[in-house]
CSV table of C-alpha atoms and ligand atoms in Angstrom, one decimal:
chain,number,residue,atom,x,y,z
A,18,UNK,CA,1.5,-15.6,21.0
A,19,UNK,CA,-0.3,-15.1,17.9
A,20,UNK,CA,1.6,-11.6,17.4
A,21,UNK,CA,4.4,-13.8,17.6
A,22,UNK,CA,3.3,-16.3,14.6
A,23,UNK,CA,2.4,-13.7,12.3
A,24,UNK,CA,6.0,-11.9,13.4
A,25,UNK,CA,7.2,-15.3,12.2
A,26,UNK,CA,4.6,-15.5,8.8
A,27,UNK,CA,6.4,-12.9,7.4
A,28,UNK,CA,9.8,-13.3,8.3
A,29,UNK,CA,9.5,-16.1,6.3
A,30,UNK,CA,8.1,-14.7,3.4
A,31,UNK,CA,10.8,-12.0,3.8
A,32,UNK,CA,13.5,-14.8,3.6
A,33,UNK,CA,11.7,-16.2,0.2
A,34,UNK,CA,12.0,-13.3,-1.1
A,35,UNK,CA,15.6,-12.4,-0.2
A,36,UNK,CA,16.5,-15.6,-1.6
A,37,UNK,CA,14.3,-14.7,-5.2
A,38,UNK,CA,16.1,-11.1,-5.8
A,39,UNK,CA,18.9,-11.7,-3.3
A,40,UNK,CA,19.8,-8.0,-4.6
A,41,UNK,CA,16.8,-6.4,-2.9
A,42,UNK,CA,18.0,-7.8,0.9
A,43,UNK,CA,18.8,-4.6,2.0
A,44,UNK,CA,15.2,-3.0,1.3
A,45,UNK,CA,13.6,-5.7,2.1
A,46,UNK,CA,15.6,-6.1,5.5
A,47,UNK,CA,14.4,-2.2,6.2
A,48,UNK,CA,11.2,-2.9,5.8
A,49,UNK,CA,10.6,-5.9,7.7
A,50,UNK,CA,9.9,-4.3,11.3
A,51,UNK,CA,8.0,-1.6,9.5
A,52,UNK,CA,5.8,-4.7,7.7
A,53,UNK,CA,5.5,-6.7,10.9
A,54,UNK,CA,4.2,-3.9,13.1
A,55,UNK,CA,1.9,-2.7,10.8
A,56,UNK,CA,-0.1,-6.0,10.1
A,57,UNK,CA,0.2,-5.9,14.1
A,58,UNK,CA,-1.8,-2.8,14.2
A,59,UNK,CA,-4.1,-3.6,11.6
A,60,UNK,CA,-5.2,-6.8,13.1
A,61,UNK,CA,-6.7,-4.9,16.1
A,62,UNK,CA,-10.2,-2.7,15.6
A,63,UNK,CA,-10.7,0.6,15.8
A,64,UNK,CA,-12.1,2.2,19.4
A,65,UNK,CA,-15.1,3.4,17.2
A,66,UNK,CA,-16.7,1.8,14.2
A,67,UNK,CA,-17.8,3.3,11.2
A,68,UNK,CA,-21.5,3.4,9.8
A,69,UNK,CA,-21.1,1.6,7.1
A,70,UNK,CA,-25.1,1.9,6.6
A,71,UNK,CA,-24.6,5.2,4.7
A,72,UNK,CA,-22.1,3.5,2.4
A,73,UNK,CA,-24.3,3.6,-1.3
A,74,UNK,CA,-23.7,0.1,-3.3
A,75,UNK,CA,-25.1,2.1,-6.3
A,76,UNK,CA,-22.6,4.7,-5.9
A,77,UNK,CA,-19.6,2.0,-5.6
A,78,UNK,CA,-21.2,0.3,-9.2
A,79,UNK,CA,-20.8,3.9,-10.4
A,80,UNK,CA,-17.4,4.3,-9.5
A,81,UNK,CA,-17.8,6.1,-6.1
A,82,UNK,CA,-14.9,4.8,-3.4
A,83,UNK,CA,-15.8,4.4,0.3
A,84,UNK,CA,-13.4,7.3,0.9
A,85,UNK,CA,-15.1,9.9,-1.1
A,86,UNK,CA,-18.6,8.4,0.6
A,87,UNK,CA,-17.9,8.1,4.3
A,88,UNK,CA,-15.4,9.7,6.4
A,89,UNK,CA,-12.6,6.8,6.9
A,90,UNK,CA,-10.4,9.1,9.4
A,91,UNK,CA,-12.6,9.6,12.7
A,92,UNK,CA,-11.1,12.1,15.6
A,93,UNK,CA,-11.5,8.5,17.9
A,94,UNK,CA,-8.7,6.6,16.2
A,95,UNK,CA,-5.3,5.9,18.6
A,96,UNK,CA,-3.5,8.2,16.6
A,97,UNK,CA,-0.9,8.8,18.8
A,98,UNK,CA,-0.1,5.1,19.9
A,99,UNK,CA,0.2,3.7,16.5
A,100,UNK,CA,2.4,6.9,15.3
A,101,UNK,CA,4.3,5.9,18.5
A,102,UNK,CA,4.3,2.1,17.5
A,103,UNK,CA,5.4,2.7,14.1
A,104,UNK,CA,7.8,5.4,14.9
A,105,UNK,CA,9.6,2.7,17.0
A,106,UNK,CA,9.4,-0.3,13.9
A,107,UNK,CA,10.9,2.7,11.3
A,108,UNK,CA,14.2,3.1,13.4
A,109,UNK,CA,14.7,-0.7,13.9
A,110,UNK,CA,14.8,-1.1,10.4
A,111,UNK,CA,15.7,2.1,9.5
A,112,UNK,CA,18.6,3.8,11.6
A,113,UNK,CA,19.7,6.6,9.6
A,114,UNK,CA,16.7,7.6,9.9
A,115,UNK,CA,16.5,7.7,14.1
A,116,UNK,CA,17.7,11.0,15.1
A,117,UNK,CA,14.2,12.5,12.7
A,118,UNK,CA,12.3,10.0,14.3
A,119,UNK,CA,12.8,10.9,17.8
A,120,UNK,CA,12.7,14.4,17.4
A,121,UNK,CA,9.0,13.5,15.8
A,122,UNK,CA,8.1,10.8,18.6
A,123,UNK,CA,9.2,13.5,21.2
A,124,UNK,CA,7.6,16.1,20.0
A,125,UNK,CA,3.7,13.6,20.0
A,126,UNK,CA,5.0,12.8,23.6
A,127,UNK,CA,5.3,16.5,24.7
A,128,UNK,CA,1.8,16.9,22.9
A,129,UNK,CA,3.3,19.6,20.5
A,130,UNK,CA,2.1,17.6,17.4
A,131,UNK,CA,-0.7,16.0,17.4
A,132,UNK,CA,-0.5,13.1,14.8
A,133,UNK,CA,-4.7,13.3,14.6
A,134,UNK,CA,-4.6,16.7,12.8
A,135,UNK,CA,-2.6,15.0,10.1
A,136,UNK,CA,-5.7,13.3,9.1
A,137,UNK,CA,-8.1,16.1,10.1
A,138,UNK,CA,-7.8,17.7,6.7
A,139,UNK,CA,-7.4,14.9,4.9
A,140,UNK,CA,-9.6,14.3,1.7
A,141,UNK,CA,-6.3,15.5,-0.2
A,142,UNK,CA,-4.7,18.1,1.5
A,143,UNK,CA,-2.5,15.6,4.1
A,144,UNK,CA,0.7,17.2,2.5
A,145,UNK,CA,-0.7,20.5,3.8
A,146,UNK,CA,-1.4,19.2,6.8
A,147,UNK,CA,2.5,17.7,7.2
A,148,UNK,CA,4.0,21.3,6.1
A,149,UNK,CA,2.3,23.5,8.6
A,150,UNK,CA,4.0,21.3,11.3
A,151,UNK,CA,7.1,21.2,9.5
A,152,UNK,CA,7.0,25.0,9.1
A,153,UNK,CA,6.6,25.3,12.8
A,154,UNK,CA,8.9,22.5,14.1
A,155,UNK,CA,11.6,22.3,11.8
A,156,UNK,CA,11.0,18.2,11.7
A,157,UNK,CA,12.3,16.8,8.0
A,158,UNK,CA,9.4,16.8,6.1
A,159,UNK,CA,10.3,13.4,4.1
A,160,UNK,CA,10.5,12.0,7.1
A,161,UNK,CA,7.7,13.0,8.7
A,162,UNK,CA,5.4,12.5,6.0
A,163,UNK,CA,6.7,9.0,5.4
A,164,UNK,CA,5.8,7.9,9.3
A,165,UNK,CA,2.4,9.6,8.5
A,166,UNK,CA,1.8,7.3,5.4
A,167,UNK,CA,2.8,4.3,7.1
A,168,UNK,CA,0.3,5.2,10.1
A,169,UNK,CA,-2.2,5.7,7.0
A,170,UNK,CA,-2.2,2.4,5.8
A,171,UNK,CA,-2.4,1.1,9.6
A,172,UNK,CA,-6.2,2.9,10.1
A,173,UNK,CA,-7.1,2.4,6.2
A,174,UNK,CA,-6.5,-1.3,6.6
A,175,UNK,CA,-8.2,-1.9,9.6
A,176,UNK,CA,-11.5,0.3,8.2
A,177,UNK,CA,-11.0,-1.8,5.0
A,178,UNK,CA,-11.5,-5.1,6.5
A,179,UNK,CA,-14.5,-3.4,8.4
A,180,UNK,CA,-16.1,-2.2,5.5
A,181,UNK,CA,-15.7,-5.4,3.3
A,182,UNK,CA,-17.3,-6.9,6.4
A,183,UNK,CA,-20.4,-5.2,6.6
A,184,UNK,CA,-20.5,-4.9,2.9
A,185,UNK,CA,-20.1,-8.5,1.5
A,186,UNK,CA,-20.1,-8.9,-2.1
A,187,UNK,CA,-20.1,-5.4,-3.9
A,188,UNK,CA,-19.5,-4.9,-7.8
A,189,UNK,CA,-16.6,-2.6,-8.6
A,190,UNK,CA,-15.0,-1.9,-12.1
A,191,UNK,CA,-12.3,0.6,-11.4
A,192,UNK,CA,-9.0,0.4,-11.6
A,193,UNK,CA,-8.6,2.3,-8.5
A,194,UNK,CA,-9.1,0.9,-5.2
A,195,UNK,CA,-12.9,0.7,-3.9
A,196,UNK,CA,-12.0,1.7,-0.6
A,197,UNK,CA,-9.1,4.7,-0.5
A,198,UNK,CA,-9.5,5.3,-4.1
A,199,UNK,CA,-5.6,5.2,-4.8
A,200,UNK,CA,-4.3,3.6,-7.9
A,201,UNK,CA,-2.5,-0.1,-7.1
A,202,UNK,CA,0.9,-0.8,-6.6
A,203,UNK,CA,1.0,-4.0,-8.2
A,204,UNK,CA,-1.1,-6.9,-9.8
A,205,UNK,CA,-1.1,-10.6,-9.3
A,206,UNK,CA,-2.5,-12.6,-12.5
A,207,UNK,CA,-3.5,-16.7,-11.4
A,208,UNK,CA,-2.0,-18.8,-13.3
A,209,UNK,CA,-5.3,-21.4,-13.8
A,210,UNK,CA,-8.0,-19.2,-14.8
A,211,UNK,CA,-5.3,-16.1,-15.9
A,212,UNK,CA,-7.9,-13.5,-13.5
A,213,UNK,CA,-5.9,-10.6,-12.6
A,214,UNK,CA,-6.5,-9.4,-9.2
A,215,UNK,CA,-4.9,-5.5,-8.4
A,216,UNK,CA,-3.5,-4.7,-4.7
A,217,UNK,CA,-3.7,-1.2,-3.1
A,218,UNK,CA,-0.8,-0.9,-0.9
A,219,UNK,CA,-2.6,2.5,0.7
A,220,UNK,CA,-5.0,0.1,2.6
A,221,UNK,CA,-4.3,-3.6,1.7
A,222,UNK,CA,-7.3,-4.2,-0.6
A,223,UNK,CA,-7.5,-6.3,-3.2
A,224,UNK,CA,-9.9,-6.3,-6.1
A,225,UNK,CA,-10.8,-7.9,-9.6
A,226,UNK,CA,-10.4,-6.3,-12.2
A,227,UNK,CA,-10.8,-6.7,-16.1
A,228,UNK,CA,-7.1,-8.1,-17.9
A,229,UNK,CA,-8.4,-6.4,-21.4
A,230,UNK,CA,-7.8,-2.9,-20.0
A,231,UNK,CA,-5.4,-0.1,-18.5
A,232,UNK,CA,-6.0,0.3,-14.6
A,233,UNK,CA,-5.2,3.8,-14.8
A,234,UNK,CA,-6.4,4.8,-17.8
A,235,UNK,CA,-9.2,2.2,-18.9
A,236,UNK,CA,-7.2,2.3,-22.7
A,237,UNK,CA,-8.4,-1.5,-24.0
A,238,UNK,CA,-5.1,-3.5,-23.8
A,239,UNK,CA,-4.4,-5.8,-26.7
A,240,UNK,CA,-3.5,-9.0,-24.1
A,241,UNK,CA,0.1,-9.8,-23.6
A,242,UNK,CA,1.3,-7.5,-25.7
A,243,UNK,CA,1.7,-4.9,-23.5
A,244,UNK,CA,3.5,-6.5,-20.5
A,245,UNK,CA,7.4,-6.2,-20.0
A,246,UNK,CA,9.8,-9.6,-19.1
A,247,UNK,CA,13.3,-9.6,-17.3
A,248,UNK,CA,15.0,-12.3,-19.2
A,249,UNK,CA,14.5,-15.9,-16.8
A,250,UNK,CA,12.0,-14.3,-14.7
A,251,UNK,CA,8.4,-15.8,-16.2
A,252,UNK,CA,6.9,-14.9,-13.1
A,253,UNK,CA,8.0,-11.0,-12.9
A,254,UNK,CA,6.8,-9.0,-15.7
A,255,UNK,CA,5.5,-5.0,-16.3
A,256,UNK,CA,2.2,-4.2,-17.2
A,257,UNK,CA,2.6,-1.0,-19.5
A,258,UNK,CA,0.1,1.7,-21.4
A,259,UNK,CA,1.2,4.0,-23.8
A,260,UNK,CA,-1.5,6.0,-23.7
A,261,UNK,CA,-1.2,6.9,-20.3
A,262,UNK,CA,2.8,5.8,-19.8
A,263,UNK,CA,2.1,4.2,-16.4
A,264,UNK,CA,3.5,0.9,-15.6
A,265,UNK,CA,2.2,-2.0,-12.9
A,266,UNK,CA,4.2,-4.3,-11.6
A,267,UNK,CA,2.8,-7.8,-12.1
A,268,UNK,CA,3.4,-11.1,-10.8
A,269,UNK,CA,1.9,-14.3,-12.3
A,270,UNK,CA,1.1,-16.8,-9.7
A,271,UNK,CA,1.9,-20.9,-10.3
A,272,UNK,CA,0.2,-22.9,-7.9
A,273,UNK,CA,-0.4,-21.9,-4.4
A,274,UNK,CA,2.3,-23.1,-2.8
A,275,UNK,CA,3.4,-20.3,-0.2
A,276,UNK,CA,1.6,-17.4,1.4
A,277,UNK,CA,2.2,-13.7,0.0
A,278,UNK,CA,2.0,-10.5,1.0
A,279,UNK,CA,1.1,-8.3,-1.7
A,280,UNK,CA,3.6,-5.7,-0.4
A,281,UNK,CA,6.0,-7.6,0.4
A,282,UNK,CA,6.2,-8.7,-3.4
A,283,UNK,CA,6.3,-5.5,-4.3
A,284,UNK,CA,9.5,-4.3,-2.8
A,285,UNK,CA,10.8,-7.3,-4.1
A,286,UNK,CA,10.2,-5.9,-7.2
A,287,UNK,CA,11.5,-2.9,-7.5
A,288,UNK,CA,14.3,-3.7,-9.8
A,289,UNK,CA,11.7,-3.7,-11.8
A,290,UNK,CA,10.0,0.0,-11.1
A,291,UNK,CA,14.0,0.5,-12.1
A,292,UNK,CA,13.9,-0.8,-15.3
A,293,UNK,CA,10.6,0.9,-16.1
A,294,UNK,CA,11.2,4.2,-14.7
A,295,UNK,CA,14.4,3.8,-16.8
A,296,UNK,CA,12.4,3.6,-19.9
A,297,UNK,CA,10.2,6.6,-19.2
A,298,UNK,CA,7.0,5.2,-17.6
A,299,UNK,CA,5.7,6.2,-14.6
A,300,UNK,CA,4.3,4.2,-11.2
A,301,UNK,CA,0.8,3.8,-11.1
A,302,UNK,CA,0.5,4.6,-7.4
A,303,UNK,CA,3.5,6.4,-5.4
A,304,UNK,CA,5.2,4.0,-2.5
A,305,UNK,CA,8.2,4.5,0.0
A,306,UNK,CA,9.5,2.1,-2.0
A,307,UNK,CA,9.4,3.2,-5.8
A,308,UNK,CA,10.0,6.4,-5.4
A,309,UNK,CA,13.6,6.6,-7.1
A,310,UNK,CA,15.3,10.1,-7.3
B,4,ZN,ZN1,-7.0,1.3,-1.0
B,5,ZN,ZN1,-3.3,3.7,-19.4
């Protein structure tokens, strides 16, 4: 039932958003099982929880992220069922994409890939990880690495919510995310108050963090006059460095009229990762999404 209502939740932010960019339906449209069945997975706990006792508030006011304190990937996680889970929501909204997928999915149900070592070597090396099956399977390794990062986010988000949990209130002054340590995808600036909050799309967390300076960076920014417009979208805008030459996507929020989903506004954006990839900048975070040959 309530898997049901929160199907519903974001269909309905999906159809918002179709009818805002009507030219991003298609992407949007692809992504919508994928979107669904994720926040379906996050919303359960893991089998095991973390000690987030040996998680330093010190360290996170120095900069620190939970990932580089704590191991966020333990051996106990239901690898296998969520790769399953997700594998299944990638070809519903993706069929091009099916004949890769089931070659992965049968190749986790014959227990010839075991989605867990993925994350075994994490800490950076989850590309090395993906080739060395890739080498020995002859599975696409796009495709296979994009089901990996969807499963990713699944575990990261659920260990984020855990985390901010146990932690409560923490002070944190980066511009990359406290928990997974990944640059965001795109900011959301409140219209009454002008705060600018940034959202990781690696693990769903969002943050506060300063409007005076470069996320990436940390170059002072002279306020609003380093943000890009699209001509009748006040709402939509760029934030850009020129030290750096990354771009954020930013939103500016009126009001609180309708439930977001952070991700979901960023696909929506992505004529907009056009328009700035078009002009030389680059993403601050990689996405399945604003990756653009
Ligand atoms: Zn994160
Ligand atoms: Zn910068």
């Amino acid at each position: 039932m309530e898997t049901n209502e929160e199907a519903t939740a974001i269909k309905d932010i999906i159809i918002r958003a179709v009818e805002q960019n009507p030219q991003n339906s298609e992407i949007l449209k692809a992504f919508e099982p994928v979107i669904i069945m994720q926040r379906h997975l996050a919303a359960q706990s893991s089998s095991k929880n973390l000690d987030c006792s040996l998680i330093d508030k010190e360290k996170l006011r120095a900069g620190v992220p939970v990932i580089s304190q704590i191991n966020l990937f333990l051996p106990e996680e239901s690898f296998k069922e969520i790769t399953l889970s997700m594998a299944s929501a990638v070809k519903e909204g993706m069929p091009q994409l099916t004949e890769n997928i089931d070659k992965i999915s049968g190749l986790i149900q014959e227990g010839k890939i075991n989605p867990a070592d993925y994350f075994k070597e994490s800490a950076g090396s989850e590309t090395k990880a993906t080739e060395g099956l890739n080498k020995d399977l002859k599975i696409s390794p796009s495709n296979a690495s994009f089901l990996m990062s969807l499963v990713s986010r699944v575990v990261l988000e659920r260990r984020a919510k855990e985390i901010t949990a146990a932690l409560g209130a923490f002070d944190w002054e980066k511009g990359y995310c406290p928990i997974c340590g990944e640059f965001p995808s795109i900011a959301l600036i409140e219209e009454e108050g002008g705060k600018r909050f940034l959202h990781c799309s690696s693990c769903g967390q969002d943050w506060r963090f300063t409007r005076v300076s470069c996320p990436y960076c940390e170059k002072e920014a002279l306020e609003g006059m380093d943000y890009f417009y699209v001509e009748n979208k006040t709402q939509e805008a760029a934030f850009v460095c020129d030290k750096c030459k990354k771009y954020l996507i930013t939103l500016y929020r009126a009001g609180k009229v309708f439930t977001r989903d952070m991700d979901i506004s960023a696909i929506n954006l992505i004529h907009m990762d056009i328009i700035m990839q078009g002009k030389g900048y680059e993403p601050m975070s990689i996405c399945a999404w604003n990756v653009l040959g």
